[in-house]
Amino acid sequence: MRLRRSLTRALPLTPAVALLLLFLAGPIAYCAYIAFTDLQLTGQAHSSFVGFENFRAAFRDDAFLNAVWLTLVFTVLSSLVGQNTLGLALASLMQRASKPVRTVVGGIVVTAWVLPEVVAGFLLYAFFRREGTLNAILDWLHLPTQNWLFTLPILAVSFANVWRGTAFSMLVYSAALNEIPKEITEAAEVDGAGGWRRMWHITLPMIRRSIGTNLMLNTLQTLSVFGLIWVMTRGGPGNRSQTLPLFMYEQAFQKSMIGYGTAVALLLLVVGSLFSLVYMRLLRTEV
Amino acid sequence: MPVRPTAAPLLLATLLTATALSACGSGSGSDPDTVKVSFKQSTDNSIRVMDTYLGEMKKEFEKANPGKKVELVPIKAPDSEYYTKLQQMLRSPKTAPDLVYEDTFLINSDITSGYLKPLDPYLDKWPDWNQFVDTAQSAAKAQDGKTYGVPDGTDTRGLWFDKGIFKKAGLPADWQPKTWDEVLAAARTIKAKVPGVTPLNVYTGKPAGEAATMQGFEMLLYGTGDGTSDPLYDTASKKWIAGSQAFKDALTFVHTVYKEKLGPDVSDALDPNFPTNVRGELMPKGKLGINLDGSWLPQDWLKGAGHEWPEWSQKLGLAYMPTQTGQAPGKVSMSGGWTWSIPAKASNPDLAFKFIETMQTRANAQKWYIANSGIAVRKDVASDPGYVKAQPGIKFFTDLVASTHYRPAYPAYPKVSTAIQEAMEGVTTGDSSVDKAASGYDEELKTATDNQVIRK
């Protein structure tokens, strides 16, 4: 009797579960399977199972280790430091700004976010290239110019990602800041707490959960950035801006090694999960 | 944004798998009366040479074969992404077209994968096949001795030079260097006497892709040695050649060009859009002294092609690329080209071959060679005065066919090519010495070819 009732209740969920299995679990399982084969896009009549060989090859491959390092640099610089702090700063400044300022600044920041990744990539390519806007400005200020995409590629693409992605953090933090009860801030003000103290002791602890969620989403999004870097530098010059997604693309589609590329994708997944675990730990401790 | 933390990694996983698997285009039922033709559409919207030509062929075919239809399936992508897209389409009968445009660069690789159908039964019954020159007939011949594609022309390579810049530098208008050193000497003269121009362009590095390997490195490498044996691949032992002096010599040339600043600024040379800039801007604006490049350049300068520049034939001169020290045969060229092939999973192969026959009648082939600045592979067209006179430079590049080389386009070649680009990039940026870059290549070669390597 009871079993039948719970079965009846579960029935409406079946299509959803089936869809999830088909479109989510299915591809992941297939992906995981391919990572253990030597499947190639072309140049091979049959693929075979090779065990952990792809993963061993990755850790022996200097280009892979280089990509891991650059991915960490890119993520920490553009997501943790850039988007997150800048987003928080913008959100708190806009709390106090007048409505027109808020609309204009918000509008500009959100536009950068709404633009398709490839379009943003071209815009920033035009900004950083040798005849680009940045050098025009520097030249006007009588400062030395250089080809930024060549001399500091990883910084240039990190900046691009900050430019593009800050809006998301700003929106998350604006929402969080709005939820802090006015009375608490006012009370602190009456007690004589200055701006920095209020930030440190009241605002930050109260939006702690949002910080965690924001960091996690930002990081995961940044880890998989591909189009932006592809358009701006193609991972070059040399491999100096080749993050894991670009490395993966090169192995899978340019060198045709789908098996190896997929193994790298799985490793990228592991990196993402590690970040997530750290953030979840941070979130768990309550104030 | 109340997304549950655990959902995020899952989300990422989906994104990644989606990236890895988003191969499938729209599947479609096969209609026995429609032949689906996939080809590479230029990423430059103003260049519609192939679209126009295929449009005409479609009309002619449909008129001659009532009830039959041609569906053109353009793939708009740069070379390297076109190959990827095509290979993904060829994997499944749902997405495989009936006719594909294949670069000879990858054809052996795709044959090994079983993506293509041997055409011998059709070719045996097709009288026009005898008109194709021998090298062209073997362009798409696999190691199994069967032929998998009908070439629609070929290409050759040489030195393009700007007569205006040469005049200012005091160099002759009928310049023809005999050795590598004479090429470098001319570039040095230009650097000294004509400021503000790039003396010599040799494509380099991964961003330029196969252009760096073929127009750049191999034009040097195949000019070393005796001019008959292949410096990349040893046919006798079926192994790839590592550690050769010729390889280092070619790298040294590239190194010299960029170290002495005879070439473009390194950051420009490694810009992925550089090959487009060379054809569209540097050359027409008289900013490039010597350019080591292919026979197809005028395609971009023809009327209606986007960067119209009809005066090019008065402004530019042509010279053969010499061998290293002037040893026989004195000149070098590399050839590639594209072929029409029928996928193994095509639903209407017979109709597809009929369409090849339409495109390759003598008149249509000639029309196509002229439209895309291609080099004829049909003997009857090559000797036709109408073809020879159609465009300045055609005779120069057609004569090179006799002394040209083909790449060892075996399945490992694309990886070998990437390894070459990496070695070039190392010496171009100055990140590695010639010796270090060459030994890096040797290492990569072992991985790329499954250790099928011989030292020479």
PDB file of N, CA and C in Angstrom, chain B residues 131-217:
ATOM      1  N   GLN B 131      43.359  12.542 -68.402  1.00  0.00           N
ATOM      2  CA  GLN B 131      43.878  13.888 -68.637  1.00  0.00           C
ATOM      3  C   GLN B 131      44.618  14.447 -67.417  1.00  0.00           C
ATOM      4  N   PHE B 132      44.472  13.804 -66.257  1.00  0.00           N
ATOM      5  CA  PHE B 132      45.103  14.323 -65.037  1.00  0.00           C
ATOM      6  C   PHE B 132      46.583  13.944 -64.997  1.00  0.00           C
ATOM      7  N   VAL B 133      47.450  14.890 -64.643  1.00  0.00           N
ATOM      8  CA  VAL B 133      48.880  14.581 -64.582  1.00  0.00           C
ATOM      9  C   VAL B 133      49.130  13.547 -63.478  1.00  0.00           C
ATOM     10  N   ASP B 134      50.243  12.800 -63.627  1.00  0.00           N
ATOM     11  CA  ASP B 134      50.513  11.671 -62.725  1.00  0.00           C
ATOM     12  C   ASP B 134      50.519  12.070 -61.254  1.00  0.00           C
ATOM     13  N   THR B 135      51.226  13.165 -60.950  1.00  0.00           N
ATOM     14  CA  THR B 135      51.320  13.561 -59.537  1.00  0.00           C
ATOM     15  C   THR B 135      49.939  13.852 -58.979  1.00  0.00           C
ATOM     16  N   ALA B 136      49.069  14.437 -59.802  1.00  0.00           N
ATOM     17  CA  ALA B 136      47.725  14.757 -59.331  1.00  0.00           C
ATOM     18  C   ALA B 136      46.916  13.484 -59.118  1.00  0.00           C
ATOM     19  N   GLN B 137      47.131  12.498 -60.002  1.00  0.00           N
ATOM     20  CA  GLN B 137      46.392  11.247 -59.829  1.00  0.00           C
ATOM     21  C   GLN B 137      46.763  10.558 -58.533  1.00  0.00           C
ATOM     22  N   SER B 138      48.016  10.767 -58.097  1.00  0.00           N
ATOM     23  CA  SER B 138      48.428  10.092 -56.871  1.00  0.00           C
ATOM     24  C   SER B 138      48.251  10.977 -55.640  1.00  0.00           C
ATOM     25  N   ALA B 139      47.747  12.195 -55.821  1.00  0.00           N
ATOM     26  CA  ALA B 139      47.600  13.105 -54.683  1.00  0.00           C
ATOM     27  C   ALA B 139      46.691  12.516 -53.613  1.00  0.00           C
ATOM     28  N   ALA B 140      45.684  11.759 -54.053  1.00  0.00           N
ATOM     29  CA  ALA B 140      44.757  11.200 -53.073  1.00  0.00           C
ATOM     30  C   ALA B 140      44.803   9.683 -53.088  1.00  0.00           C
ATOM     31  N   LYS B 141      45.985   9.140 -53.445  1.00  0.00           N
ATOM     32  CA  LYS B 141      46.135   7.687 -53.451  1.00  0.00           C
ATOM     33  C   LYS B 141      46.632   7.268 -52.067  1.00  0.00           C
ATOM     34  N   ALA B 142      45.982   6.284 -51.482  1.00  0.00           N
ATOM     35  CA  ALA B 142      46.348   5.869 -50.129  1.00  0.00           C
ATOM     36  C   ALA B 142      47.401   4.774 -50.172  1.00  0.00           C
ATOM     37  N   GLN B 143      47.875   4.381 -48.980  1.00  0.00           N
ATOM     38  CA  GLN B 143      48.884   3.337 -48.923  1.00  0.00           C
ATOM     39  C   GLN B 143      48.353   2.003 -49.446  1.00  0.00           C
ATOM     40  N   ASP B 144      47.021   1.857 -49.509  1.00  0.00           N
ATOM     41  CA  ASP B 144      46.446   0.617 -50.038  1.00  0.00           C
ATOM     42  C   ASP B 144      46.369   0.617 -51.568  1.00  0.00           C
ATOM     43  N   GLY B 145      46.889   1.681 -52.204  1.00  0.00           N
ATOM     44  CA  GLY B 145      46.934   1.728 -53.656  1.00  0.00           C
ATOM     45  C   GLY B 145      45.650   2.210 -54.316  1.00  0.00           C
ATOM     46  N   LYS B 146      44.617   2.463 -53.503  1.00  0.00           N
ATOM     47  CA  LYS B 146      43.360   2.947 -54.084  1.00  0.00           C
ATOM     48  C   LYS B 146      43.301   4.474 -54.049  1.00  0.00           C
ATOM     49  N   THR B 147      42.500   5.037 -54.936  1.00  0.00           N
ATOM     50  CA  THR B 147      42.394   6.490 -55.021  1.00  0.00           C
ATOM     51  C   THR B 147      41.095   6.962 -54.375  1.00  0.00           C
ATOM     52  N   TYR B 148      41.206   7.999 -53.572  1.00  0.00           N
ATOM     53  CA  TYR B 148      40.056   8.441 -52.781  1.00  0.00           C
ATOM     54  C   TYR B 148      39.597   9.856 -53.104  1.00  0.00           C
ATOM     55  N   GLY B 149      40.161  10.471 -54.128  1.00  0.00           N
ATOM     56  CA  GLY B 149      39.719  11.829 -54.399  1.00  0.00           C
ATOM     57  C   GLY B 149      40.127  12.301 -55.778  1.00  0.00           C
ATOM     58  N   VAL B 150      39.341  13.221 -56.337  1.00  0.00           N
ATOM     59  CA  VAL B 150      39.659  13.829 -57.623  1.00  0.00           C
ATOM     60  C   VAL B 150      40.128  15.262 -57.369  1.00  0.00           C
ATOM     61  N   PRO B 151      41.403  15.551 -57.667  1.00  0.00           N
ATOM     62  CA  PRO B 151      41.907  16.890 -57.361  1.00  0.00           C
ATOM     63  C   PRO B 151      41.324  17.948 -58.292  1.00  0.00           C
ATOM     64  N   ASP B 152      41.057  19.115 -57.752  1.00  0.00           N
ATOM     65  CA  ASP B 152      40.482  20.190 -58.577  1.00  0.00           C
ATOM     66  C   ASP B 152      41.511  21.280 -58.811  1.00  0.00           C
ATOM     67  N   GLY B 153      42.776  20.860 -58.907  1.00  0.00           N
ATOM     68  CA  GLY B 153      43.846  21.832 -59.120  1.00  0.00           C
ATOM     69  C   GLY B 153      44.893  21.625 -58.055  1.00  0.00           C
ATOM     70  N   THR B 154      46.002  22.327 -58.186  1.00  0.00           N
ATOM     71  CA  THR B 154      47.018  22.219 -57.152  1.00  0.00           C
ATOM     72  C   THR B 154      47.550  23.619 -56.903  1.00  0.00           C
ATOM     73  N   ASP B 155      48.636  23.715 -56.148  1.00  0.00           N
ATOM     74  CA  ASP B 155      49.232  25.023 -55.908  1.00  0.00           C
ATOM     75  C   ASP B 155      50.737  24.851 -55.844  1.00  0.00           C
ATOM     76  N   THR B 156      51.465  25.927 -56.068  1.00  0.00           N
ATOM     77  CA  THR B 156      52.911  25.892 -55.917  1.00  0.00           C
ATOM     78  C   THR B 156      53.296  27.155 -55.166  1.00  0.00           C
ATOM     79  N   ARG B 157      54.572  27.253 -54.799  1.00  0.00           N
ATOM     80  CA  ARG B 157      54.981  28.365 -53.948  1.00  0.00           C
ATOM     81  C   ARG B 157      56.266  29.013 -54.448  1.00  0.00           C
ATOM     82  N   GLY B 158      56.401  30.286 -54.142  1.00  0.00           N
ATOM     83  CA  GLY B 158      57.611  30.985 -54.569  1.00  0.00           C
ATOM     84  C   GLY B 158      57.759  32.308 -53.837  1.00  0.00           C
ATOM     85  N   LEU B 159      58.687  33.138 -54.340  1.00  0.00           N
ATOM     86  CA  LEU B 159      58.955  34.430 -53.701  1.00  0.00           C
ATOM     87  C   LEU B 159      58.242  35.544 -54.464  1.00  0.00           C
ATOM     88  N   TRP B 160      57.403  36.279 -53.766  1.00  0.00           N
ATOM     89  CA  TRP B 160      56.756  37.447 -54.340  1.00  0.00           C
ATOM     90  C   TRP B 160      57.545  38.655 -53.870  1.00  0.00           C
ATOM     91  N   PHE B 161      57.925  39.556 -54.774  1.00  0.00           N
ATOM     92  CA  PHE B 161      58.628  40.740 -54.275  1.00  0.00           C
ATOM     93  C   PHE B 161      58.056  42.022 -54.848  1.00  0.00           C
ATOM     94  N   ASP B 162      58.213  43.090 -54.090  1.00  0.00           N
ATOM     95  CA  ASP B 162      57.642  44.384 -54.422  1.00  0.00           C
ATOM     96  C   ASP B 162      58.653  45.168 -55.256  1.00  0.00           C
ATOM     97  N   LYS B 163      58.329  45.403 -56.545  1.00  0.00           N
ATOM     98  CA  LYS B 163      59.297  46.057 -57.434  1.00  0.00           C
ATOM     99  C   LYS B 163      59.621  47.476 -56.984  1.00  0.00           C
ATOM    100  N   GLY B 164      58.627  48.169 -56.418  1.00  0.00           N
ATOM    101  CA  GLY B 164      58.858  49.531 -55.940  1.00  0.00           C
ATOM    102  C   GLY B 164      59.914  49.572 -54.842  1.00  0.00           C
ATOM    103  N   ILE B 165      59.765  48.670 -53.873  1.00  0.00           N
ATOM    104  CA  ILE B 165      60.726  48.611 -52.772  1.00  0.00           C
ATOM    105  C   ILE B 165      62.104  48.207 -53.305  1.00  0.00           C
ATOM    106  N   PHE B 166      62.122  47.258 -54.253  1.00  0.00           N
ATOM    107  CA  PHE B 166      63.394  46.812 -54.810  1.00  0.00           C
ATOM    108  C   PHE B 166      64.125  47.956 -55.512  1.00  0.00           C
ATOM    109  N   LYS B 167      63.351  48.795 -56.195  1.00  0.00           N
ATOM    110  CA  LYS B 167      63.955  49.917 -56.903  1.00  0.00           C
ATOM    111  C   LYS B 167      64.619  50.864 -55.906  1.00  0.00           C
ATOM    112  N   LYS B 168      63.870  51.171 -54.830  1.00  0.00           N
ATOM    113  CA  LYS B 168      64.422  52.069 -53.809  1.00  0.00           C
ATOM    114  C   LYS B 168      65.674  51.484 -53.177  1.00  0.00           C
ATOM    115  N   ALA B 169      65.722  50.156 -53.034  1.00  0.00           N
ATOM    116  CA  ALA B 169      66.874  49.515 -52.391  1.00  0.00           C
ATOM    117  C   ALA B 169      68.012  49.291 -53.377  1.00  0.00           C
ATOM    118  N   GLY B 170      67.769  49.606 -54.650  1.00  0.00           N
ATOM    119  CA  GLY B 170      68.799  49.398 -55.655  1.00  0.00           C
ATOM    120  C   GLY B 170      68.953  47.946 -56.062  1.00  0.00           C
ATOM    121  N   LEU B 171      67.877  47.161 -55.910  1.00  0.00           N
ATOM    122  CA  LEU B 171      67.923  45.752 -56.305  1.00  0.00           C
ATOM    123  C   LEU B 171      67.253  45.605 -57.675  1.00  0.00           C
ATOM    124  N   PRO B 172      67.649  44.583 -58.453  1.00  0.00           N
ATOM    125  CA  PRO B 172      67.131  44.448 -59.824  1.00  0.00           C
ATOM    126  C   PRO B 172      65.655  44.096 -59.876  1.00  0.00           C
ATOM    127  N   ALA B 173      64.986  44.531 -60.942  1.00  0.00           N
ATOM    128  CA  ALA B 173      63.564  44.258 -61.099  1.00  0.00           C
ATOM    129  C   ALA B 173      63.328  42.825 -61.559  1.00  0.00           C
ATOM    130  N   ASP B 174      64.389  42.183 -62.130  1.00  0.00           N
ATOM    131  CA  ASP B 174      64.239  40.783 -62.535  1.00  0.00           C
ATOM    132  C   ASP B 174      65.019  39.878 -61.571  1.00  0.00           C
ATOM    133  N   TRP B 175      64.881  40.198 -60.305  1.00  0.00           N
ATOM    134  CA  TRP B 175      65.611  39.502 -59.232  1.00  0.00           C
ATOM    135  C   TRP B 175      65.361  37.996 -59.264  1.00  0.00           C
ATOM    136  N   GLN B 176      66.427  37.219 -59.174  1.00  0.00           N
ATOM    137  CA  GLN B 176      66.288  35.770 -59.006  1.00  0.00           C
ATOM    138  C   GLN B 176      67.452  35.254 -58.168  1.00  0.00           C
ATOM    139  N   PRO B 177      67.244  35.106 -56.861  1.00  0.00           N
ATOM    140  CA  PRO B 177      68.329  34.649 -56.005  1.00  0.00           C
ATOM    141  C   PRO B 177      68.714  33.206 -56.328  1.00  0.00           C
ATOM    142  N   LYS B 178      70.012  32.868 -56.141  1.00  0.00           N
ATOM    143  CA  LYS B 178      70.491  31.517 -56.458  1.00  0.00           C
ATOM    144  C   LYS B 178      70.653  30.671 -55.194  1.00  0.00           C
ATOM    145  N   THR B 179      70.797  31.325 -54.029  1.00  0.00           N
ATOM    146  CA  THR B 179      71.012  30.587 -52.779  1.00  0.00           C
ATOM    147  C   THR B 179      70.214  31.267 -51.658  1.00  0.00           C
ATOM    148  N   TRP B 180      70.143  30.572 -50.505  1.00  0.00           N
ATOM    149  CA  TRP B 180      69.483  31.162 -49.350  1.00  0.00           C
ATOM    150  C   TRP B 180      70.165  32.478 -48.963  1.00  0.00           C
ATOM    151  N   ASP B 181      71.510  32.467 -49.024  1.00  0.00           N
ATOM    152  CA  ASP B 181      72.249  33.661 -48.615  1.00  0.00           C
ATOM    153  C   ASP B 181      71.878  34.874 -49.458  1.00  0.00           C
ATOM    154  N   GLU B 182      71.614  34.632 -50.752  1.00  0.00           N
ATOM    155  CA  GLU B 182      71.231  35.761 -51.598  1.00  0.00           C
ATOM    156  C   GLU B 182      69.855  36.309 -51.216  1.00  0.00           C
ATOM    157  N   VAL B 183      68.973  35.423 -50.737  1.00  0.00           N
ATOM    158  CA  VAL B 183      67.664  35.900 -50.266  1.00  0.00           C
ATOM    159  C   VAL B 183      67.871  36.793 -49.049  1.00  0.00           C
ATOM    160  N   LEU B 184      68.678  36.292 -48.102  1.00  0.00           N
ATOM    161  CA  LEU B 184      68.933  37.070 -46.883  1.00  0.00           C
ATOM    162  C   LEU B 184      69.643  38.386 -47.205  1.00  0.00           C
ATOM    163  N   ALA B 185      70.584  38.322 -48.181  1.00  0.00           N
ATOM    164  CA  ALA B 185      71.318  39.538 -48.542  1.00  0.00           C
ATOM    165  C   ALA B 185      70.375  40.602 -49.066  1.00  0.00           C
ATOM    166  N   ALA B 186      69.426  40.194 -49.912  1.00  0.00           N
ATOM    167  CA  ALA B 186      68.461  41.163 -50.442  1.00  0.00           C
ATOM    168  C   ALA B 186      67.649  41.774 -49.307  1.00  0.00           C
ATOM    169  N   ALA B 187      67.234  40.910 -48.344  1.00  0.00           N
ATOM    170  CA  ALA B 187      66.450  41.410 -47.209  1.00  0.00           C
ATOM    171  C   ALA B 187      67.272  42.407 -46.392  1.00  0.00           C
ATOM    172  N   ARG B 188      68.556  42.116 -46.212  1.00  0.00           N
ATOM    173  CA  ARG B 188      69.411  43.034 -45.444  1.00  0.00           C
ATOM    174  C   ARG B 188      69.530  44.374 -46.161  1.00  0.00           C
ATOM    175  N   THR B 189      69.665  44.321 -47.491  1.00  0.00           N
ATOM    176  CA  THR B 189      69.755  45.560 -48.258  1.00  0.00           C
ATOM    177  C   THR B 189      68.484  46.393 -48.065  1.00  0.00           C
ATOM    178  N   ILE B 190      67.329  45.726 -48.150  1.00  0.00           N
ATOM    179  CA  ILE B 190      66.067  46.458 -47.986  1.00  0.00           C
ATOM    180  C   ILE B 190      66.009  47.082 -46.600  1.00  0.00           C
ATOM    181  N   LYS B 191      66.414  46.295 -45.588  1.00  0.00           N
ATOM    182  CA  LYS B 191      66.372  46.807 -44.213  1.00  0.00           C
ATOM    183  C   LYS B 191      67.232  48.068 -44.074  1.00  0.00           C
ATOM    184  N   ALA B 192      68.382  48.037 -44.743  1.00  0.00           N
ATOM    185  CA  ALA B 192      69.291  49.179 -44.623  1.00  0.00           C
ATOM    186  C   ALA B 192      68.810  50.397 -45.419  1.00  0.00           C
ATOM    187  N   LYS B 193      68.234  50.149 -46.592  1.00  0.00           N
ATOM    188  CA  LYS B 193      67.956  51.277 -47.487  1.00  0.00           C
ATOM    189  C   LYS B 193      66.508  51.751 -47.531  1.00  0.00           C
ATOM    190  N   VAL B 194      65.557  50.871 -47.180  1.00  0.00           N
ATOM    191  CA  VAL B 194      64.151  51.284 -47.243  1.00  0.00           C
ATOM    192  C   VAL B 194      63.506  51.162 -45.858  1.00  0.00           C
ATOM    193  N   PRO B 195      63.593  52.197 -45.045  1.00  0.00           N
ATOM    194  CA  PRO B 195      63.009  52.105 -43.708  1.00  0.00           C
ATOM    195  C   PRO B 195      61.481  52.085 -43.768  1.00  0.00           C
ATOM    196  N   GLY B 196      60.885  51.507 -42.748  1.00  0.00           N
ATOM    197  CA  GLY B 196      59.419  51.520 -42.655  1.00  0.00           C
ATOM    198  C   GLY B 196      58.724  50.390 -43.391  1.00  0.00           C
ATOM    199  N   VAL B 197      59.477  49.489 -44.023  1.00  0.00           N
ATOM    200  CA  VAL B 197      58.827  48.335 -44.637  1.00  0.00           C
ATOM    201  C   VAL B 197      59.383  47.056 -44.014  1.00  0.00           C
ATOM    202  N   THR B 198      58.624  45.968 -44.137  1.00  0.00           N
ATOM    203  CA  THR B 198      59.117  44.672 -43.673  1.00  0.00           C
ATOM    204  C   THR B 198      59.920  44.058 -44.813  1.00  0.00           C
ATOM    205  N   PRO B 199      61.216  43.744 -44.613  1.00  0.00           N
ATOM    206  CA  PRO B 199      62.010  43.237 -45.719  1.00  0.00           C
ATOM    207  C   PRO B 199      61.550  41.879 -46.247  1.00  0.00           C
ATOM    208  N   LEU B 200      61.306  40.900 -45.338  1.00  0.00           N
ATOM    209  CA  LEU B 200      61.054  39.532 -45.796  1.00  0.00           C
ATOM    210  C   LEU B 200      60.063  38.850 -44.876  1.00  0.00           C
ATOM    211  N   ASN B 201      59.023  38.237 -45.443  1.00  0.00           N
ATOM    212  CA  ASN B 201      58.099  37.488 -44.601  1.00  0.00           C
ATOM    213  C   ASN B 201      58.234  35.994 -44.807  1.00  0.00           C
ATOM    214  N   VAL B 202      58.494  35.280 -43.700  1.00  0.00           N
ATOM    215  CA  VAL B 202      58.439  33.825 -43.691  1.00  0.00           C
ATOM    216  C   VAL B 202      57.449  33.463 -42.589  1.00  0.00           C
ATOM    217  N   TYR B 203      56.333  32.830 -42.947  1.00  0.00           N
ATOM    218  CA  TYR B 203      55.326  32.482 -41.932  1.00  0.00           C
ATOM    219  C   TYR B 203      55.926  31.575 -40.871  1.00  0.00           C
ATOM    220  N   THR B 204      55.538  31.788 -39.625  1.00  0.00           N
ATOM    221  CA  THR B 204      56.129  31.009 -38.547  1.00  0.00           C
ATOM    222  C   THR B 204      55.146  30.795 -37.412  1.00  0.00           C
ATOM    223  N   GLY B 205      55.374  29.755 -36.630  1.00  0.00           N
ATOM    224  CA  GLY B 205      54.650  29.563 -35.379  1.00  0.00           C
ATOM    225  C   GLY B 205      53.269  28.947 -35.491  1.00  0.00           C
ATOM    226  N   LYS B 206      52.762  28.503 -34.350  1.00  0.00           N
ATOM    227  CA  LYS B 206      51.468  27.822 -34.306  1.00  0.00           C
ATOM    228  C   LYS B 206      50.299  28.665 -34.800  1.00  0.00           C
ATOM    229  N   PRO B 207      50.272  29.983 -34.521  1.00  0.00           N
ATOM    230  CA  PRO B 207      49.096  30.742 -34.969  1.00  0.00           C
ATOM    231  C   PRO B 207      48.902  30.699 -36.487  1.00  0.00           C
ATOM    232  N   ALA B 208      49.980  30.627 -37.252  1.00  0.00           N
ATOM    233  CA  ALA B 208      49.846  30.575 -38.711  1.00  0.00           C
ATOM    234  C   ALA B 208      49.495  29.163 -39.181  1.00  0.00           C
ATOM    235  N   GLY B 209      49.647  28.177 -38.304  1.00  0.00           N
ATOM    236  CA  GLY B 209      49.253  26.804 -38.619  1.00  0.00           C
ATOM    237  C   GLY B 209      50.036  26.212 -39.775  1.00  0.00           C
ATOM    238  N   GLU B 210      49.332  25.517 -40.663  1.00  0.00           N
ATOM    239  CA  GLU B 210      49.982  24.829 -41.770  1.00  0.00           C
ATOM    240  C   GLU B 210      50.704  25.808 -42.707  1.00  0.00           C
ATOM    241  N   ALA B 211      50.289  27.071 -42.728  1.00  0.00           N
ATOM    242  CA  ALA B 211      50.999  28.066 -43.547  1.00  0.00           C
ATOM    243  C   ALA B 211      52.442  28.191 -43.085  1.00  0.00           C
ATOM    244  N   ALA B 212      52.662  28.145 -41.769  1.00  0.00           N
ATOM    245  CA  ALA B 212      54.024  28.223 -41.248  1.00  0.00           C
ATOM    246  C   ALA B 212      54.818  27.008 -41.700  1.00  0.00           C
ATOM    247  N   THR B 213      54.228  25.826 -41.598  1.00  0.00           N
ATOM    248  CA  THR B 213      54.940  24.607 -41.964  1.00  0.00           C
ATOM    249  C   THR B 213      55.227  24.568 -43.458  1.00  0.00           C
ATOM    250  N   MET B 214      54.203  24.814 -44.275  1.00  0.00           N
ATOM    251  CA  MET B 214      54.361  24.556 -45.700  1.00  0.00           C
ATOM    252  C   MET B 214      54.971  25.735 -46.465  1.00  0.00           C
ATOM    253  N   GLN B 215      54.391  26.938 -46.310  1.00  0.00           N
ATOM    254  CA  GLN B 215      54.963  28.087 -47.020  1.00  0.00           C
ATOM    255  C   GLN B 215      56.298  28.488 -46.395  1.00  0.00           C
ATOM    256  N   GLY B 216      56.436  28.254 -45.096  1.00  0.00           N
ATOM    257  CA  GLY B 216      57.644  28.684 -44.411  1.00  0.00           C
ATOM    258  C   GLY B 216      58.702  27.598 -44.360  1.00  0.00           C
ATOM    259  N   PHE B 217      58.538  26.691 -43.408  1.00  0.00           N
ATOM    260  CA  PHE B 217      59.595  25.746 -43.105  1.00  0.00           C
ATOM    261  C   PHE B 217      59.935  24.775 -44.234  1.00  0.00           C
TER     262      PHE B 217
END
